[in-house]
């Protein structure tokens, strides 16, 4: 096993990785920007290195500074966390060229799934069902309009380099196409420096269902069941649950097998997630994330597996050592993403946290790096805590979530806790009766 690793991230996920390391006797090196010198991930790490000014482009995305920090501190491996460099194939390659182990998939698999068109084509080759759409990028408007007519309206225009819910436009008719195409292209160019777009059928009432996988790079791949992430605002997940209230055992086993068969063919290594839209009993691939995901804890709670521990183990070259039969799913888990944002307007609310009390008790987990007196910096993602609860049934989980949200105190900044409190009293949500558009309709945004 590794003796010391560098965690190339910040916030709750850096802490999450640190915790797994400590339990395995691995020492940790934190990296941080000048804005994060008092951050909890820095305080708890065995060593820390300042890698640059507040802007992520000069610190958490600064490959040279991160590799220098790894060299100076003499680590064995680097964990990229979530976001930042976690899906940057070039970074993964450079980490290995510098003699460190990259705790994640191979650079080839990261690139294969990084670009949406390549990912879609790979998925089809591997026998994973996709949303009907264009074979590749669509360069000219006439071609795009012809194609959309074949697919049938509405269609969704997507940036091939897109991510984080950005670079997507829905067109309902041929008249709307030219305008939406140029809007999507210019958004994509501005956000990702690449204006290539493609077209897919726009599904009207799907759920977002994703399957968590774990592979050892030697052909052994297991899945940890699915997560339902249909509660979204502007394509961003707000609350996730596992298992999905919409799947039965047959559908779960079917999609689980499709995914594990496909990924064992390519000998996938590390944790990954394949995202699907699910409508009328059919699954349609939308993308694969070749990294840990924000909502990974709900799968951990249901399967009683520490995904970061497993990532570390397989990164040393160890085989998984167990098969699908060993994965037992037990009970129900829900995660609420708590952001430092106004619960109605979603305007970010950085600033000093004056009071902090985290809920606890049986089946309650809080993944967070904040503390009383901590100042939430304005430079990064507004996620400040994840409240994860587990219960033996969905109902027990919901009751536990309600009481945990009541106990949660974060003073000094606005948070989305009141939104979650309101949400978990809604009959549709309680009945598990929601699709990807439900939340926005409920909030009056559609
Ligand atoms: P990103 O990489 O930006 O997260 P995804 O391709 O994963 O983009 O899509 C994000 C969300 O956009 C999905 O969860 C879903 O809500 C919506 N979406 C994507 N593709 C479609 C589609 N073909 N039809 C309807 N909604 C879609």
Coordinates of C-alpha atoms and ligand atoms in Angstrom, one line a residue:
X1 CA 0.0 0.0 0.0
X2 CA 1.1 3.6 -0.5
X3 CA 2.8 5.4 2.3
X4 CA 2.0 8.9 1.4
X5 CA -0.3 10.5 -1.2
X6 CA -1.1 14.0 -2.4
X7 CA -4.7 15.1 -2.6
X8 CA -5.1 17.5 -5.5
X9 CA -8.4 19.1 -4.3
X10 CA -10.1 21.1 -1.6
X11 CA -13.2 21.2 0.6
X12 CA -15.3 18.2 1.6
X13 CA -13.9 15.9 -1.0
X14 CA -10.3 16.5 0.0
X15 CA -11.3 15.7 3.6
X16 CA -13.3 12.6 2.4
X17 CA -10.1 11.2 0.8
X18 CA -8.0 12.2 3.7
X19 CA -10.2 10.2 6.0
X20 CA -10.0 7.0 4.0
X21 CA -6.2 7.4 3.9
X22 CA -5.9 7.8 7.7
X23 CA -7.9 4.7 8.2
X24 CA -5.5 2.8 6.0
X25 CA -2.4 4.2 7.6
X26 CA -1.5 6.4 4.6
X27 CA 0.0 9.9 5.3
X28 CA -1.6 12.8 3.3
X29 CA -0.3 15.9 1.7
X30 CA -2.8 18.8 1.1
X31 CA -2.3 21.4 -1.5
X32 CA -4.1 24.8 -1.2
X33 CA -4.5 28.2 -2.6
X34 CA -3.7 31.3 -0.6
X35 CA -7.4 31.7 0.0
X36 CA -7.6 28.2 1.7
X37 CA -4.7 28.4 4.2
X38 CA -7.2 28.0 7.1
X39 CA -9.2 25.3 5.4
X40 CA -9.9 22.0 7.2
X41 CA -8.3 19.9 4.5
X42 CA -5.1 21.8 5.2
X43 CA -5.4 21.6 8.9
X44 CA -6.0 17.9 9.0
X45 CA -3.4 16.8 6.5
X46 CA 0.0 15.6 7.6
X47 CA 1.7 18.1 5.4
X48 CA 0.5 20.9 3.2
X49 CA 1.9 23.0 0.3
X50 CA 0.6 26.3 -1.0
X51 CA 0.3 26.1 -4.7
X52 CA -0.8 29.5 -5.8
X53 CA -3.3 32.4 -5.6
X54 CA -7.1 32.0 -5.1
X55 CA -8.1 31.6 -8.7
X56 CA -8.4 27.9 -9.5
X57 CA -6.6 28.4 -12.8
X58 CA -3.5 29.4 -10.8
X59 CA -3.8 26.9 -8.0
X60 CA -6.0 23.8 -8.1
X61 CA -5.7 23.6 -11.9
X62 CA -2.0 24.4 -11.8
X63 CA -0.4 21.1 -12.9
X64 CA 3.2 22.3 -12.6
X65 CA 2.7 23.5 -9.0
X66 CA 0.9 20.3 -8.1
X67 CA 3.6 18.1 -9.5
X68 CA 6.3 20.2 -7.8
X69 CA 4.4 19.8 -4.5
X70 CA 4.3 16.0 -5.1
X71 CA 8.0 15.9 -5.8
X72 CA 9.1 18.0 -2.8
X73 CA 7.0 16.0 -0.4
X74 CA 8.0 12.6 -1.9
X75 CA 4.5 11.1 -2.3
X76 CA 3.8 7.8 -4.0
X77 CA 0.5 8.7 -5.6
X78 CA -1.9 11.6 -6.4
X79 CA -5.7 11.5 -5.9
X80 CA -7.4 14.2 -8.0
X81 CA -10.8 14.2 -6.2
X82 CA -13.8 15.6 -8.0
X83 CA -13.8 18.5 -10.5
X84 CA -10.6 20.4 -11.1
X85 CA -8.1 18.0 -12.7
X86 CA -10.0 14.8 -12.0
X87 CA -11.1 14.2 -15.7
X88 CA -8.0 15.7 -17.3
X89 CA -6.3 12.9 -19.2
X90 CA -3.2 15.0 -19.8
X91 CA -2.8 15.5 -16.0
X92 CA -3.2 11.7 -15.4
X93 CA -0.5 11.1 -18.0
X94 CA 1.9 13.7 -16.5
X95 CA 1.4 12.3 -13.0
X96 CA 2.5 8.9 -14.3
X97 CA 5.4 10.4 -16.3
X98 CA 6.7 12.0 -13.1
X99 CA 6.8 8.6 -11.4
X100 CA 3.6 8.9 -9.3
X101 CA 0.6 6.7 -9.4
X102 CA -2.6 8.4 -10.6
X103 CA -5.5 7.2 -8.4
X104 CA -8.1 6.9 -11.0
X105 CA -8.6 5.3 -14.5
X106 CA -6.0 5.2 -17.3
X107 CA -5.5 8.4 -19.3
X108 CA -6.9 6.5 -22.3
X109 CA -10.2 5.8 -20.5
X110 CA -10.4 9.4 -19.3
X111 CA -10.1 10.7 -22.9
X112 CA -12.4 8.1 -24.3
X113 CA -15.2 9.3 -22.0
X114 CA -14.2 12.9 -21.8
X115 CA -15.6 14.1 -25.1
X116 CA -19.3 13.4 -25.4
X117 CA -19.3 12.2 -29.0
X118 CA -16.4 9.8 -28.5
X119 CA -18.1 8.5 -25.3
X120 CA -21.4 8.0 -27.2
X121 CA -19.7 6.1 -30.0
X122 CA -17.7 4.0 -27.5
X123 CA -20.8 3.2 -25.5
X124 CA -22.6 2.0 -28.6
X125 CA -19.7 -0.2 -29.5
X126 CA -19.8 -1.7 -26.0
X127 CA -23.4 -2.5 -26.3
X128 CA -24.7 0.3 -24.0
X129 CA -28.0 1.8 -25.3
X130 CA -27.9 5.5 -26.3
X131 CA -30.4 8.3 -26.9
X132 CA -31.2 8.4 -30.7
X133 CA -29.1 11.2 -32.2
X134 CA -26.3 12.3 -34.6
X135 CA -23.4 10.0 -35.3
X136 CA -20.9 12.8 -34.7
X137 CA -20.6 16.6 -34.5
X138 CA -23.0 18.5 -36.7
X139 CA -21.1 21.2 -38.6
X140 CA -23.7 23.0 -40.6
X141 CA -27.2 24.2 -39.9
X142 CA -28.8 22.6 -42.9
X143 CA -27.5 19.2 -42.0
X144 CA -28.6 19.7 -38.4
X145 CA -32.1 20.7 -39.3
X146 CA -32.4 17.6 -41.6
X147 CA -31.2 15.4 -38.9
X148 CA -33.5 16.9 -36.3
X149 CA -36.5 16.3 -38.6
X150 CA -35.4 12.6 -38.8
X151 CA -35.0 12.3 -35.1
X152 CA -38.2 14.2 -34.4
X153 CA -38.7 17.3 -32.3
X154 CA -38.0 18.3 -29.6
X155 CA -34.2 17.7 -29.8
X156 CA -31.4 18.7 -27.5
X157 CA -28.3 20.4 -28.9
X158 CA -25.2 19.5 -26.8
X159 CA -21.6 20.7 -26.7
X160 CA -19.4 17.7 -27.3
X161 CA -17.0 19.2 -24.7
X162 CA -19.9 20.1 -22.3
X163 CA -20.1 19.3 -18.7
X164 CA -21.6 20.6 -15.4
X165 CA -25.0 21.1 -17.1
X166 CA -23.6 23.8 -19.4
X167 CA -23.7 23.9 -23.2
X168 CA -27.2 22.4 -23.8
X169 CA -30.1 23.9 -25.7
X170 CA -33.5 22.4 -26.5
X171 CA -35.2 23.1 -29.9
X172 CA -38.9 22.4 -30.3
X173 CA -39.2 23.1 -34.1
X174 CA -37.2 23.6 -37.3
X175 CA -37.8 27.4 -36.9
X176 CA -36.0 27.4 -33.5
X177 CA -33.0 25.4 -34.8
X178 CA -30.7 28.0 -36.3
X179 CA -31.0 30.3 -33.2
X180 CA -30.5 27.5 -30.7
X181 CA -27.5 26.1 -32.7
X182 CA -25.7 29.3 -32.7
X183 CA -26.5 30.0 -29.0
X184 CA -25.2 26.5 -28.1
X185 CA -22.1 26.9 -30.2
X186 CA -21.2 30.3 -28.7
X187 CA -21.8 29.1 -25.2
X188 CA -19.7 26.1 -25.8
X189 CA -16.9 28.2 -27.3
X190 CA -16.9 30.5 -24.3
X191 CA -17.2 27.8 -21.6
X192 CA -15.0 25.0 -23.1
X193 CA -13.0 26.6 -25.9
X194 CA -14.6 24.2 -28.4
X195 CA -17.8 25.0 -30.4
X196 CA -18.5 21.5 -31.7
X197 CA -22.1 20.4 -31.0
X198 CA -24.2 17.3 -31.6
X199 CA -27.9 16.5 -31.5
X200 CA -30.0 14.0 -29.5
X201 CA -33.7 13.3 -29.1
X202 CA -35.0 15.3 -26.2
X203 CA -36.8 13.0 -23.8
X204 CA -39.9 14.5 -22.2
X205 CA -40.2 12.8 -18.8
X206 CA -37.1 10.8 -18.1
X207 CA -35.5 10.1 -14.8
X208 CA -31.7 10.5 -14.3
X209 CA -30.5 7.1 -13.2
X210 CA -26.8 6.4 -12.8
X211 CA -24.9 3.2 -12.1
X212 CA -21.8 3.2 -9.8
X213 CA -19.0 0.9 -10.9
X214 CA -15.7 -0.2 -9.6
X215 CA -13.0 -2.0 -11.6
X216 CA -9.5 -3.2 -11.0
X217 CA -8.0 -2.7 -14.5
X218 CA -7.7 -6.5 -14.8
X219 CA -11.2 -7.1 -16.1
X220 CA -13.0 -7.5 -12.8
X221 CA -15.8 -5.0 -12.6
X222 CA -18.7 -4.8 -10.1
X223 CA -21.6 -2.3 -9.8
X224 CA -22.9 -0.8 -6.6
X225 CA -26.5 -0.4 -7.9
X226 CA -28.0 2.9 -9.1
X227 CA -28.6 6.4 -7.8
X228 CA -31.6 8.4 -8.8
X229 CA -30.5 12.0 -9.4
X230 CA -33.6 13.3 -11.1
X231 CA -34.1 16.2 -8.7
X232 CA -32.2 18.8 -10.7
X233 CA -32.2 22.6 -11.2
X234 CA -30.6 23.9 -14.4
X235 CA -29.2 20.3 -15.0
X236 CA -27.5 20.4 -11.6
X237 CA -28.3 17.8 -9.0
X238 CA -29.9 18.9 -5.8
X239 CA -30.8 15.7 -3.9
X240 CA -30.0 12.1 -4.8
X241 CA -31.3 8.8 -3.6
X242 CA -30.4 5.1 -3.8
X243 CA -32.0 2.9 -4.8
X244 CA -34.2 4.6 -7.3
X245 CA -37.9 4.5 -6.4
X246 CA -38.6 3.9 -10.1
X247 CA -36.6 0.7 -10.7
X248 CA -37.6 -2.8 -9.9
X249 CA -35.1 -5.7 -9.3
X250 CA -35.3 -6.8 -12.9
X251 CA -34.4 -3.3 -14.4
X252 CA -31.6 -2.9 -11.8
X253 CA -30.1 -6.3 -12.6
X254 CA -30.4 -5.6 -16.4
X255 CA -28.7 -2.2 -16.4
X256 CA -26.1 -3.4 -13.9
X257 CA -25.1 -6.3 -16.1
X258 CA -25.0 -4.1 -19.3
X259 CA -22.6 -1.8 -17.5
X260 CA -20.3 -4.3 -15.9
X261 CA -20.1 -6.4 -19.1
X262 CA -19.1 -3.3 -21.1
X263 CA -16.6 -2.0 -18.6
X264 CA -14.9 -5.4 -18.1
X265 CA -14.4 -5.6 -21.8
X266 CA -12.2 -2.4 -21.6
X267 CA -10.7 -3.5 -18.3
X268 CA -11.8 -0.3 -16.6
X269 CA -9.9 0.7 -13.5
X270 CA -11.1 2.6 -10.4
X271 CA -14.5 4.1 -9.6
X272 CA -16.7 5.4 -12.4
X273 CA -20.3 6.2 -13.1
X274 CA -22.4 5.7 -16.2
X275 CA -25.3 8.1 -16.4
X276 CA -28.6 7.2 -18.1
X277 CA -31.9 8.8 -18.8
X278 CA -34.7 6.3 -18.0
X279 CA -38.1 6.6 -19.7
X280 CA -40.8 4.0 -20.3
X281 CA -38.7 1.2 -18.9
X282 CA -35.7 1.9 -21.3
X283 CA -32.2 3.2 -20.4
X284 CA -30.4 5.7 -22.6
X285 CA -26.7 6.5 -22.0
X286 CA -25.9 10.1 -21.6
X287 CA -22.3 10.1 -20.3
X288 CA -19.7 8.4 -18.2
X289 CA -17.8 10.1 -15.3
X290 CA -14.4 8.6 -14.9
X291 CA -14.0 9.7 -11.3
X292 CA -15.7 9.7 -7.9
X293 CA -19.0 11.7 -7.9
X294 CA -20.4 14.1 -5.4
X295 CA -23.2 11.7 -4.6
X296 CA -21.0 8.6 -4.2
X297 CA -21.7 8.4 -0.4
X298 CA -25.3 7.1 -0.9
X299 CA -24.0 4.1 -2.8
X300 CA -21.4 3.6 0.0
X301 CA -24.2 3.6 2.6
X302 CA -26.4 1.1 0.8
X303 CA -23.5 -1.3 -0.1
X304 CA -21.3 -0.7 2.9
X305 CA -18.2 -0.2 0.8
X306 CA -15.7 2.6 1.1
X307 CA -15.2 3.7 -2.5
X308 CA -12.1 5.8 -1.8
X309 CA -10.5 2.8 0.0
X310 CA -11.2 0.7 -3.0
X311 CA -9.8 3.3 -5.4
X312 CA -6.6 3.3 -3.4
X313 CA -6.4 -0.5 -3.3
X314 CA -6.8 -1.0 -7.0
X315 CA -4.5 1.9 -7.8
X316 CA -1.7 -0.2 -6.2
X317 CA -2.4 -3.0 -8.7
X318 CA -4.4 -5.2 -6.3
X319 CA -7.3 -7.1 -7.8
X320 CA -10.8 -6.4 -6.6
X321 CA -10.9 -9.7 -4.8
X322 CA -14.6 -10.1 -4.9
X323 CA -17.4 -10.4 -7.5
X324 CA -20.9 -9.1 -8.0
X325 CA -22.3 -11.7 -5.6
X326 CA -20.4 -10.1 -2.7
X327 CA -22.2 -6.8 -3.2
X328 CA -25.2 -6.7 -1.0
X329 CA -27.6 -3.7 -1.1
X330 CA -29.2 -2.8 2.1
X331 CA -31.8 -0.2 2.9
X332 CA -32.1 3.3 1.5
X333 CA -30.0 6.4 1.4
X334 CA -30.5 10.0 0.5
X335 CA -28.1 12.9 0.1
X336 CA -28.9 16.6 0.3
X337 CA -26.4 18.9 -1.3
X338 CA -26.1 21.9 1.0
X339 CA -24.8 25.0 -0.9
X340 CA -23.9 28.4 0.5
X341 CA -26.7 30.0 -1.7
X342 CA -30.0 31.7 -1.2
X343 CA -32.6 28.9 -1.0
X344 CA -34.9 30.7 -3.5
X345 CA -32.7 32.8 -5.7
X346 CA -29.6 30.5 -5.6
X347 CA -27.4 33.6 -5.4
X348 CA -24.1 32.5 -3.9
X349 CA -23.6 33.5 -0.3
X350 CA -19.9 33.4 0.6
X351 CA -18.8 34.7 4.0
X352 CA -18.0 33.8 7.6
X353 CA -19.9 31.0 9.3
X354 CA -20.9 32.3 12.7
X355 CA -22.7 29.2 14.1
X356 CA -22.3 25.6 13.1
X357 CA -24.0 22.5 14.4
X358 CA -24.0 19.3 12.4
X359 CA -26.7 16.6 12.9
X360 CA -25.7 13.2 14.1
X361 CA -27.1 9.9 15.4
X362 CA -27.7 6.5 13.8
X363 CA -27.6 6.5 10.1
X364 CA -26.5 10.2 9.7
X365 CA -23.4 11.2 7.9
X366 CA -22.2 14.7 7.2
X367 CA -19.4 15.2 4.6
X368 CA -18.2 18.8 5.0
X369 CA -15.1 20.8 5.6
X370 CA -16.7 23.8 7.3
X371 CA -16.6 24.8 10.9
X372 CA -17.7 27.7 13.1
X373 CA -15.6 30.7 12.3
X374 CA -14.7 29.5 8.8
X375 CA -15.0 31.9 6.0
X376 CA -16.5 30.4 2.8
X377 CA -14.4 31.9 0.0
X378 CA -16.1 33.4 -3.0
X379 CA -13.8 31.7 -5.5
X380 CA -15.0 28.1 -5.6
X381 CA -18.1 25.9 -5.9
X382 CA -20.8 26.8 -3.4
X383 CA -21.2 23.2 -2.0
X384 CA -20.4 23.4 1.7
X385 CA -21.8 20.2 3.1
X386 CA -23.5 16.9 2.1
X387 CA -26.0 15.5 4.5
X388 CA -26.3 11.7 3.9
X389 CA -28.8 9.6 5.7
X390 CA -29.4 5.9 5.7
X391 CA -32.4 3.9 6.8
X392 CA -33.6 0.3 6.6
X393 CA -36.5 1.5 4.4
X394 CA -37.2 4.6 2.3
X395 CA -39.7 5.7 4.8
X396 CA -37.3 5.4 7.7
X397 CA -34.7 7.2 5.7
X398 CA -37.2 10.1 5.0
X399 CA -38.1 10.4 8.7
X400 CA -34.4 10.4 9.6
X401 CA -33.6 13.0 7.0
X402 CA -36.4 15.3 8.3
X403 CA -35.1 15.2 11.8
X404 CA -31.5 15.6 10.7
X405 CA -32.3 18.7 8.6
X406 CA -34.1 20.2 11.7
X407 CA -30.9 19.7 13.7
X408 CA -28.6 21.3 11.1
X409 CA -27.5 24.8 12.0
X410 CA -25.3 26.9 9.7
X411 CA -25.4 30.6 10.6
X412 CA -23.8 33.6 8.9
X413 CA -24.4 32.5 5.3
X414 CA -27.5 31.6 3.4
X415 CA -27.8 27.9 2.7
X416 CA -30.1 25.6 0.8
X417 CA -31.2 23.8 4.0
X418 CA -34.7 25.4 3.9
X419 CA -35.2 24.2 0.3
X420 CA -34.5 20.6 1.3
X421 CA -36.8 21.0 4.3
X422 CA -39.6 22.1 2.0
X423 CA -38.8 19.5 -0.6
X424 CA -39.1 16.5 1.7
X425 CA -42.6 17.4 2.6
X426 CA -43.9 17.3 -1.0
X427 CA -46.3 14.4 -1.7
X428 CA -44.7 13.8 -5.1
X429 CA -41.3 13.5 -3.6
X430 CA -42.6 11.3 -0.8
X431 CA -44.2 9.0 -3.3
X432 CA -41.0 8.9 -5.4
X433 CA -43.0 10.3 -8.3
X434 CA -40.8 12.8 -10.0
X435 CA -38.8 13.2 -13.3
X436 CA -35.9 15.5 -14.2
X437 CA -38.2 18.4 -14.8
X438 CA -40.2 18.1 -11.6
X439 CA -38.1 20.3 -9.3
X440 CA -38.0 23.3 -11.7
X441 CA -41.8 23.0 -12.2
X442 CA -42.3 22.8 -8.4
X443 CA -40.1 25.9 -8.0
X444 CA -42.1 27.7 -10.6
X445 CA -39.2 28.1 -13.0
X446 CA -40.7 26.3 -16.0
Ligands
LIG1 P1 -23.4 17.3 -18.1 O1 -22.2 16.6 -18.6 O2 -23.4 18.8 -18.4 O3 -23.8 17.0 -16.8 P2 -25.4 15.4 -19.3 O4 -25.3 14.9 -20.6 O5 -25.0 14.5 -18.2 O6 -24.6 16.8 -19.1 O7 -26.8 15.9 -19.0 C1 -27.2 16.6 -17.8 C2 -28.7 16.7 -17.7 O8 -29.3 17.3 -18.8 C3 -29.4 15.3 -17.6 O9 -29.3 14.8 -16.2 C4 -30.8 15.7 -18.0 O10 -31.5 16.4 -17.0 C5 -30.6 16.7 -19.2 N1 -30.5 16.0 -20.5 C6 -29.3 15.5 -21.1 N2 -29.6 14.9 -22.2 C7 -31.0 14.9 -22.4 C8 -31.9 14.4 -23.4 N3 -31.5 13.7 -24.4 N4 -33.2 14.6 -23.1 C9 -33.7 15.2 -22.0 N5 -32.9 15.7 -21.1 C10 -31.5 15.6 -21.2

